[in-house]
mmCIF file of C-alpha atoms and ligand atoms in Angstrom:
data_model
loop_
_atom_site.group_PDB
_atom_site.id
_atom_site.type_symbol
_atom_site.label_atom_id
_atom_site.label_comp_id
_atom_site.label_asym_id
_atom_site.label_seq_id
_atom_site.Cartn_x
_atom_site.Cartn_y
_atom_site.Cartn_z
ATOM 1 C CA MET A 1 -7.928 139.289 -33.829
ATOM 2 C CA ARG A 2 -8.883 139.325 -37.476
ATOM 3 C CA ILE A 3 -7.283 141.821 -39.838
ATOM 4 C CA ILE A 4 -9.295 143.097 -42.789
ATOM 5 C CA HIS A 5 -7.807 145.215 -45.577
ATOM 6 C CA ASN A 6 -10.382 144.642 -48.276
ATOM 7 C CA LEU A 7 -13.481 146.889 -48.421
ATOM 8 C CA ASP A 8 -15.794 144.171 -49.748
ATOM 9 C CA GLU A 9 -14.662 141.818 -47.009
ATOM 10 C CA MET A 10 -15.406 144.505 -44.403
ATOM 11 C CA THR A 11 -18.866 145.112 -45.891
ATOM 12 C CA GLU A 12 -19.626 141.367 -45.969
ATOM 13 C CA THR A 13 -18.423 140.922 -42.400
ATOM 14 C CA ALA A 14 -20.482 143.873 -41.166
ATOM 15 C CA ARG A 15 -23.545 142.497 -42.951
ATOM 16 C CA GLY A 16 -23.036 139.236 -41.091
ATOM 17 C CA TRP A 17 -23.086 141.128 -37.788
ATOM 18 C CA LEU A 18 -26.430 142.805 -38.482
ATOM 19 C CA ALA A 19 -28.488 140.042 -36.922
ATOM 20 C CA GLY A 20 -25.982 139.463 -34.144
ATOM 21 C CA GLY A 21 -24.769 141.554 -31.224
ATOM 22 C CA SER A 22 -23.802 145.185 -30.942
ATOM 23 C CA VAL A 23 -20.729 146.459 -32.760
ATOM 24 C CA GLY A 24 -18.378 148.962 -31.091
ATOM 25 C CA PHE A 25 -16.035 150.879 -33.397
ATOM 26 C CA VAL A 26 -12.863 152.869 -32.698
ATOM 27 C CA PRO A 27 -11.601 154.853 -35.713
ATOM 28 C CA THR A 28 -7.906 155.779 -35.471
ATOM 29 C CA MET A 29 -5.019 156.955 -37.615
ATOM 30 C CA GLY A 30 -2.682 154.430 -35.997
ATOM 31 C CA SER A 31 0.556 155.066 -34.118
ATOM 32 C CA LEU A 32 -1.457 153.858 -31.191
ATOM 33 C CA HIS A 33 -1.015 154.724 -27.518
ATOM 34 C CA GLN A 34 -2.928 154.166 -24.294
ATOM 35 C CA GLY A 35 -5.479 156.832 -25.263
ATOM 36 C CA HIS A 36 -6.532 154.703 -28.231
ATOM 37 C CA ILE A 37 -6.338 151.535 -26.166
ATOM 38 C CA SER A 38 -8.716 152.986 -23.557
ATOM 39 C CA LEU A 39 -11.292 153.384 -26.363
ATOM 40 C CA VAL A 40 -10.701 149.839 -27.606
ATOM 41 C CA GLN A 41 -11.158 148.469 -24.107
ATOM 42 C CA ALA A 42 -14.420 150.366 -23.649
ATOM 43 C CA ALA A 43 -15.701 149.070 -27.002
ATOM 44 C CA HIS A 44 -14.823 145.527 -25.981
ATOM 45 C CA GLN A 45 -16.511 145.870 -22.581
ATOM 46 C CA GLU A 46 -19.677 147.515 -23.851
ATOM 47 C CA CYS A 47 -20.286 145.721 -27.160
ATOM 48 C CA GLU A 48 -20.340 142.136 -28.352
ATOM 49 C CA ILE A 49 -18.066 142.840 -31.292
ATOM 50 C CA SER A 50 -15.252 145.377 -31.241
ATOM 51 C CA VAL A 51 -13.591 146.872 -34.306
ATOM 52 C CA ALA A 52 -10.747 149.377 -34.618
ATOM 53 C CA SER A 53 -9.671 150.971 -37.870
ATOM 54 C CA ILE A 54 -6.235 152.257 -38.762
ATOM 55 C CA PHE A 55 -6.243 154.718 -41.626
ATOM 56 C CA VAL A 56 -4.194 157.877 -42.074
ATOM 57 C CA ASN A 57 -6.763 159.951 -43.894
ATOM 58 C CA PRO A 58 -4.922 161.993 -46.544
ATOM 59 C CA ILE A 59 -7.783 164.380 -47.315
ATOM 60 C CA GLN A 60 -7.872 165.888 -43.832
ATOM 61 C CA PHE A 61 -4.283 167.151 -44.016
ATOM 62 C CA GLU A 62 -3.822 170.670 -45.200
ATOM 63 C CA GLU A 63 -0.121 170.311 -45.882
ATOM 64 C CA SER A 64 1.398 167.365 -47.704
ATOM 65 C CA ASP A 65 4.495 167.509 -45.476
ATOM 66 C CA ASP A 66 2.329 166.984 -42.454
ATOM 67 C CA LEU A 67 0.780 163.915 -44.072
ATOM 68 C CA LEU A 68 4.179 162.517 -45.044
ATOM 69 C CA ARG A 69 5.527 163.078 -41.546
ATOM 70 C CA TYR A 70 2.542 161.470 -39.822
ATOM 71 C CA PRO A 71 3.974 158.546 -37.793
ATOM 72 C CA ARG A 72 3.161 155.061 -39.057
ATOM 73 C CA ASP A 73 4.152 151.826 -37.349
ATOM 74 C CA LEU A 74 1.702 149.116 -38.263
ATOM 75 C CA SER A 75 3.556 146.192 -36.729
ATOM 76 C CA ARG A 76 3.798 147.989 -33.386
ATOM 77 C CA ASP A 77 0.097 148.935 -33.608
ATOM 78 C CA LEU A 78 -0.915 145.342 -34.282
ATOM 79 C CA GLN A 79 1.282 144.126 -31.460
ATOM 80 C CA LEU A 80 -0.383 146.607 -29.078
ATOM 81 C CA LEU A 81 -3.875 145.687 -30.289
ATOM 82 C CA SER A 82 -3.121 141.992 -29.847
ATOM 83 C CA THR A 83 -2.806 142.668 -26.092
ATOM 84 C CA THR A 84 -6.485 143.736 -26.094
ATOM 85 C CA ASN A 85 -9.538 141.627 -26.933
ATOM 86 C CA ILE A 86 -10.315 143.484 -30.155
ATOM 87 C CA ASP A 87 -12.146 141.296 -32.666
ATOM 88 C CA VAL A 88 -11.383 143.042 -35.951
ATOM 89 C CA VAL A 89 -8.761 145.544 -37.109
ATOM 90 C CA PHE A 90 -9.799 147.231 -40.333
ATOM 91 C CA ILE A 91 -6.861 148.643 -42.309
ATOM 92 C CA PRO A 92 -8.158 149.876 -45.649
ATOM 93 C CA ARG A 93 -5.812 150.934 -48.424
ATOM 94 C CA THR A 94 -5.812 154.586 -49.456
ATOM 95 C CA GLU A 95 -6.362 153.705 -53.126
ATOM 96 C CA ASP A 96 -9.488 151.738 -52.192
ATOM 97 C CA ILE A 97 -10.929 154.474 -49.977
ATOM 98 C CA TYR A 98 -10.140 157.201 -52.519
ATOM 99 C CA PRO A 99 -9.968 155.460 -55.905
ATOM 100 C CA THR A 100 -9.345 157.381 -59.095
ATOM 101 C CA GLY A 101 -12.532 159.285 -59.851
ATOM 102 C CA PHE A 102 -13.544 159.708 -56.214
ATOM 103 C CA SER A 103 -15.511 162.935 -56.081
ATOM 104 C CA THR A 104 -18.124 162.886 -53.321
ATOM 105 C CA TYR A 105 -17.255 164.753 -50.135
ATOM 106 C CA VAL A 106 -19.239 165.336 -46.976
ATOM 107 C CA MET A 107 -19.026 168.958 -45.950
ATOM 108 C CA PRO A 108 -20.847 170.469 -42.987
ATOM 109 C CA THR A 109 -21.935 173.840 -44.336
ATOM 110 C CA SER A 110 -22.814 175.349 -40.992
ATOM 111 C CA SER A 111 -20.455 177.862 -39.491
ATOM 112 C CA LEU A 112 -18.707 174.834 -37.966
ATOM 113 C CA TRP A 113 -15.415 175.217 -39.728
ATOM 114 C CA ALA A 114 -15.520 178.979 -39.812
ATOM 115 C CA VAL A 115 -15.516 179.199 -36.032
ATOM 116 C CA GLN A 116 -12.602 176.824 -35.685
ATOM 117 C CA PRO A 117 -9.669 178.569 -34.170
ATOM 118 C CA ALA A 118 -6.612 177.434 -36.072
ATOM 119 C CA LYS A 119 -5.135 176.025 -39.196
ATOM 120 C CA GLY A 120 -4.294 172.350 -39.075
ATOM 121 C CA THR A 121 -7.057 171.123 -36.817
ATOM 122 C CA GLY A 122 -9.955 173.373 -37.567
ATOM 123 C CA SER A 123 -9.833 174.371 -41.174
ATOM 124 C CA ARG A 124 -12.316 173.781 -43.935
ATOM 125 C CA ILE A 125 -10.086 171.028 -45.367
ATOM 126 C CA TYR A 126 -9.859 169.279 -42.015
ATOM 127 C CA THR A 127 -13.615 169.505 -41.438
ATOM 128 C CA ARG A 128 -14.412 168.099 -44.876
ATOM 129 C CA GLY A 129 -11.782 165.384 -44.515
ATOM 130 C CA VAL A 130 -13.044 164.195 -41.142
ATOM 131 C CA ALA A 131 -16.715 164.382 -42.171
ATOM 132 C CA THR A 132 -16.030 162.387 -45.349
ATOM 133 C CA ILE A 133 -13.890 159.639 -43.851
ATOM 134 C CA ILE A 134 -16.132 159.088 -40.852
ATOM 135 C CA THR A 135 -19.178 158.754 -43.118
ATOM 136 C CA LYS A 136 -17.330 156.199 -45.252
ATOM 137 C CA LEU A 137 -16.051 154.236 -42.264
ATOM 138 C CA PHE A 138 -19.522 154.165 -40.689
ATOM 139 C CA GLN A 139 -20.907 152.862 -43.994
ATOM 140 C CA LEU A 140 -18.309 150.107 -44.137
ATOM 141 C CA VAL A 141 -18.273 148.985 -40.497
ATOM 142 C CA ARG A 142 -21.935 149.683 -39.590
ATOM 143 C CA PRO A 143 -21.227 150.202 -35.887
ATOM 144 C CA ASP A 144 -23.883 150.543 -33.195
ATOM 145 C CA ILE A 145 -21.578 152.657 -31.052
ATOM 146 C CA ALA A 146 -18.494 154.628 -32.112
ATOM 147 C CA TYR A 147 -15.865 155.618 -29.562
ATOM 148 C CA PHE A 148 -13.925 158.884 -29.527
ATOM 149 C CA GLY A 149 -11.534 160.564 -27.132
ATOM 150 C CA ARG A 150 -12.555 163.901 -25.680
ATOM 151 C CA LYS A 151 -9.143 165.337 -26.495
ATOM 152 C CA ASN A 152 -10.045 166.207 -30.072
ATOM 153 C CA ALA A 153 -13.010 168.521 -29.539
ATOM 154 C CA GLN A 154 -13.199 169.626 -33.159
ATOM 155 C CA GLN A 155 -13.370 166.073 -34.419
ATOM 156 C CA ILE A 156 -16.231 165.307 -32.029
ATOM 157 C CA THR A 157 -18.180 168.384 -33.095
ATOM 158 C CA ILE A 158 -17.818 167.444 -36.758
ATOM 159 C CA VAL A 159 -18.824 163.811 -36.190
ATOM 160 C CA ARG A 160 -21.864 164.818 -34.117
ATOM 161 C CA GLN A 161 -23.004 167.189 -36.842
ATOM 162 C CA VAL A 162 -22.613 164.590 -39.605
ATOM 163 C CA VAL A 163 -24.393 161.867 -37.633
ATOM 164 C CA ARG A 164 -27.292 164.178 -36.876
ATOM 165 C CA ASP A 165 -27.591 165.704 -40.345
ATOM 166 C CA LEU A 166 -27.279 162.444 -42.286
ATOM 167 C CA ASN A 167 -29.406 160.368 -39.893
ATOM 168 C CA ILE A 168 -26.609 157.896 -39.343
ATOM 169 C CA ASP A 169 -27.786 155.220 -36.950
ATOM 170 C CA VAL A 170 -24.841 155.178 -34.551
ATOM 171 C CA GLY A 171 -24.411 156.129 -30.905
ATOM 172 C CA LEU A 172 -21.375 158.228 -29.992
ATOM 173 C CA ARG A 173 -19.400 157.574 -26.817
ATOM 174 C CA ILE A 174 -16.905 160.225 -25.803
ATOM 175 C CA LEU A 175 -14.280 159.086 -23.302
ATOM 176 C CA PRO A 176 -11.782 160.943 -21.101
ATOM 177 C CA THR A 177 -8.396 162.130 -22.264
ATOM 178 C CA VAL A 178 -5.560 159.838 -21.186
ATOM 179 C CA ARG A 179 -2.587 161.823 -19.874
ATOM 180 C CA GLU A 180 1.040 161.439 -18.900
ATOM 181 C CA SER A 181 1.809 161.901 -15.194
ATOM 182 C CA ASP A 182 2.544 165.623 -15.734
ATOM 183 C CA GLY A 183 -0.806 166.082 -17.469
ATOM 184 C CA LEU A 184 0.335 166.096 -21.107
ATOM 185 C CA ALA A 185 -2.380 164.466 -23.213
ATOM 186 C CA LEU A 186 -1.042 161.365 -24.978
ATOM 187 C CA GLY A 187 -0.675 161.930 -28.719
ATOM 188 C CA SER A 188 0.634 159.945 -31.681
ATOM 189 C CA ARG A 189 3.204 162.597 -32.473
ATOM 190 C CA ASN A 190 4.414 163.219 -28.897
ATOM 191 C CA HIS A 191 7.471 161.037 -29.356
ATOM 192 C CA PHE A 192 8.763 163.574 -31.918
ATOM 193 C CA LEU A 193 9.268 166.022 -29.022
ATOM 194 C CA THR A 194 12.856 166.503 -27.890
ATOM 195 C CA GLN A 195 13.498 166.208 -24.167
ATOM 196 C CA PRO A 196 13.351 170.011 -23.525
ATOM 197 C CA GLU A 197 10.242 170.292 -25.720
ATOM 198 C CA ARG A 198 8.627 167.419 -23.871
ATOM 199 C CA GLN A 199 9.228 169.153 -20.558
ATOM 200 C CA ALA A 200 7.881 172.453 -21.871
ATOM 201 C CA ALA A 201 4.777 170.713 -23.274
ATOM 202 C CA SER A 202 3.310 170.196 -19.812
ATOM 203 C CA VAL A 203 2.546 173.924 -19.780
ATOM 204 C CA LEU A 204 -0.575 173.230 -21.871
ATOM 205 C CA TYR A 205 -2.213 171.244 -19.112
ATOM 206 C CA ARG A 206 -0.887 173.640 -16.488
ATOM 207 C CA ALA A 207 -2.527 176.500 -18.401
ATOM 208 C CA LEU A 208 -5.827 174.603 -18.464
ATOM 209 C CA LEU A 209 -5.513 174.062 -14.702
ATOM 210 C CA ALA A 210 -4.769 177.773 -14.229
ATOM 211 C CA GLY A 211 -8.019 178.537 -16.062
ATOM 212 C CA LYS A 212 -9.816 175.957 -13.943
ATOM 213 C CA ALA A 213 -8.486 177.530 -10.736
ATOM 214 C CA LEU A 214 -9.984 180.880 -11.764
ATOM 215 C CA VAL A 215 -13.358 179.304 -12.570
ATOM 216 C CA ASP A 216 -13.242 177.435 -9.257
ATOM 217 C CA GLY A 217 -12.552 180.805 -7.625
ATOM 218 C CA ASN A 218 -15.758 182.146 -9.205
ATOM 219 C CA VAL A 219 -14.223 184.110 -12.073
ATOM 220 C CA ARG A 220 -16.746 184.060 -14.932
ATOM 221 C CA ASN A 221 -15.171 186.485 -17.384
ATOM 222 C CA CYS A 222 -13.732 184.500 -20.297
ATOM 223 C CA ALA A 223 -11.283 187.192 -21.417
ATOM 224 C CA GLU A 224 -9.693 187.170 -17.970
ATOM 225 C CA ILE A 225 -9.388 183.403 -18.032
ATOM 226 C CA GLU A 226 -7.917 183.351 -21.549
ATOM 227 C CA LYS A 227 -5.376 185.990 -20.564
ATOM 228 C CA ALA A 228 -4.257 184.058 -17.477
ATOM 229 C CA MET A 229 -3.800 180.923 -19.583
ATOM 230 C CA MET A 230 -1.846 182.775 -22.285
ATOM 231 C CA ASP A 231 0.367 184.485 -19.700
ATOM 232 C CA LEU A 232 1.383 181.082 -18.396
ATOM 233 C CA VAL A 233 2.097 179.598 -21.833
ATOM 234 C CA VAL A 234 4.428 182.458 -22.845
ATOM 235 C CA THR A 235 6.707 181.524 -19.928
ATOM 236 C CA GLU A 236 7.784 178.527 -22.046
ATOM 237 C CA PRO A 237 9.729 179.836 -25.058
ATOM 238 C CA LEU A 238 9.682 176.441 -26.796
ATOM 239 C CA VAL A 239 5.899 176.529 -26.974
ATOM 240 C CA ASN A 240 4.333 178.444 -29.878
ATOM 241 C CA LEU A 241 0.779 179.072 -28.858
ATOM 242 C CA ASP A 242 -1.799 178.714 -31.642
ATOM 243 C CA TYR A 243 -4.795 179.637 -29.551
ATOM 244 C CA VAL A 244 -6.437 179.638 -26.184
ATOM 245 C CA LYS A 245 -10.172 179.559 -26.511
ATOM 246 C CA VAL A 246 -13.031 179.565 -24.064
ATOM 247 C CA CYS A 247 -16.096 178.269 -25.874
ATOM 248 C CA HIS A 248 -19.197 176.155 -25.582
ATOM 249 C CA SER A 249 -18.324 172.463 -25.755
ATOM 250 C CA ASP A 250 -21.259 171.634 -28.077
ATOM 251 C CA THR A 251 -20.776 174.320 -30.689
ATOM 252 C CA LEU A 252 -17.188 175.510 -30.117
ATOM 253 C CA SER A 253 -18.532 179.051 -30.388
ATOM 254 C CA SER A 254 -16.759 181.572 -28.196
ATOM 255 C CA VAL A 255 -18.564 182.690 -25.070
ATOM 256 C CA ASP A 256 -18.035 185.825 -22.990
ATOM 257 C CA THR A 257 -19.161 184.403 -19.691
ATOM 258 C CA ILE A 258 -18.496 180.980 -18.256
ATOM 259 C CA VAL A 259 -21.583 178.772 -18.006
ATOM 260 C CA PRO A 260 -21.860 175.001 -17.375
ATOM 261 C CA GLY A 261 -20.725 173.234 -20.549
ATOM 262 C CA THR A 262 -17.948 175.741 -21.198
ATOM 263 C CA MET A 263 -14.745 174.293 -22.587
ATOM 264 C CA LEU A 264 -11.243 175.674 -22.115
ATOM 265 C CA MET A 265 -9.266 174.785 -25.248
ATOM 266 C CA ILE A 266 -5.607 175.160 -26.002
ATOM 267 C CA ALA A 267 -3.412 174.355 -29.000
ATOM 268 C CA ALA A 268 0.262 174.956 -29.660
ATOM 269 C CA HIS A 269 3.131 173.982 -31.905
ATOM 270 C CA ILE A 270 6.022 172.607 -29.924
ATOM 271 C CA GLY A 271 8.913 171.866 -32.242
ATOM 272 C CA LYS A 272 7.307 169.915 -35.088
ATOM 273 C CA VAL A 273 4.408 168.692 -33.003
ATOM 274 C CA HIS A 274 0.946 170.183 -32.908
ATOM 275 C CA CYS A 275 -0.534 169.599 -29.454
ATOM 276 C CA ILE A 276 -4.171 170.136 -28.494
ATOM 277 C CA ASP A 277 -5.981 169.779 -25.211
ATOM 278 C CA ASN A 278 -9.142 170.850 -23.430
ATOM 279 C CA ILE A 279 -11.120 170.559 -20.228
ATOM 280 C CA ILE A 280 -14.849 171.116 -19.708
ATOM 281 C CA TRP A 281 -16.635 172.715 -16.769
ATOM 282 C CA ARG A 282 -19.933 170.999 -15.957
ATOM 283 C CA GLY A 283 -20.899 173.393 -13.152
ATOM 284 C CA GLY A 284 -20.068 173.441 -9.439
ATOM 285 C CA THR A 285 -16.934 171.407 -8.804
ATOM 286 C CA ASN A 286 -17.665 169.071 -11.702
ATOM 287 C CA TRP A 287 -14.936 169.093 -14.388
ATOM 288 C CA LEU A 288 -14.123 166.770 -17.275
ATOM 289 C CA LEU A 289 -10.332 166.836 -17.232
HETATM 290 P P1 LIG B 1 -6.252 159.714 -33.962
HETATM 291 O O1 LIG B 1 -5.552 158.407 -34.188
HETATM 292 O O2 LIG B 1 -5.346 160.796 -33.474
HETATM 293 O O3 LIG B 1 -7.138 160.113 -35.098
HETATM 294 O O4 LIG B 1 -7.218 159.462 -32.730
HETATM 295 C C1 LIG B 1 -8.151 158.412 -32.741
HETATM 296 C C2 LIG B 1 -9.034 158.542 -31.539
HETATM 297 O O5 LIG B 1 -8.248 158.473 -30.355
HETATM 298 C C3 LIG B 1 -9.777 159.879 -31.493
HETATM 299 O O6 LIG B 1 -11.102 159.646 -31.047
HETATM 300 C C4 LIG B 1 -8.996 160.651 -30.480
HETATM 301 O O7 LIG B 1 -9.780 161.617 -29.796
HETATM 302 C C5 LIG B 1 -8.573 159.549 -29.523
HETATM 303 N N1 LIG B 1 -7.430 159.970 -28.716
HETATM 304 C C6 LIG B 1 -6.281 160.526 -29.161
HETATM 305 N N2 LIG B 1 -5.489 160.844 -28.105
HETATM 306 C C7 LIG B 1 -6.162 160.491 -26.984
HETATM 307 C C8 LIG B 1 -5.875 160.569 -25.587
HETATM 308 N N3 LIG B 1 -4.741 161.082 -25.133
HETATM 309 N N4 LIG B 1 -6.810 160.106 -24.727
HETATM 310 C C9 LIG B 1 -7.983 159.580 -25.186
HETATM 311 N N5 LIG B 1 -8.297 159.472 -26.486
HETATM 312 C C10 LIG B 1 -7.407 159.928 -27.373
#
């Protein structure tokens, strides 16, 4: 496992790979868990060279407190990565990624950010931050395939848009959400939850399953499904619901009637932690959970 901090060294290394085998890339913000590791393992299995990056991207945070509070534990991350077969861990320094004078941002100008449901994960700042950092990381690492978890639907929509619009030559692989046994999606900030908050947090997945049960029972009216999900979440006073949204998984635009490709999304603040989750109906009994 080789660790690269320096941007020129990353560029040189990536150039050396051009004639060689395929490069699989897993961008992360660190504080790694099994969700991240599942992506690393897929990259290792499917590509000749696997690379993960660890970079807490300051420009995608709307509030400086949130950035300061973001969990960082590099030695634990490296220890966890050393149990995988990852070839390279790229850990750029913030001052190298955004040096003094940095002034070029990538900003999807479609209605992408405007249709996002909530502050924190869907705002204009977040969209611009994700679009900019992913473009820079793709430039530096030059991956053939980039790996993302399905959990962060907004991130995926932004990355897809940027790759398409800027003709970036990379394939995107979207992998399932890794969950705790009660269904809570693993997240870097989950360990900030107190014990009662942690217990209450399972309501997010239960609400998604309540929506699923209605769809499975042939309900197609989105308002009815959203209401059933919200009614369940309010039974947990520790959970502050940000939104429940039934939308199309490609565009994240709201829909009135359930069709194959519809996503049930949920986001809430639980204590200091912002939790997001989603499931997608593919039609019939086919769900991406
Ligand atoms: P982050 O470090 O939060 O920026 O996440 C890095 C990547 O890991 C993103 O593609 C996320 O979608 C993915 N990821 C985060 N949590 C999970 C999870 N529970 N299961 C699968 N992938 C995840």
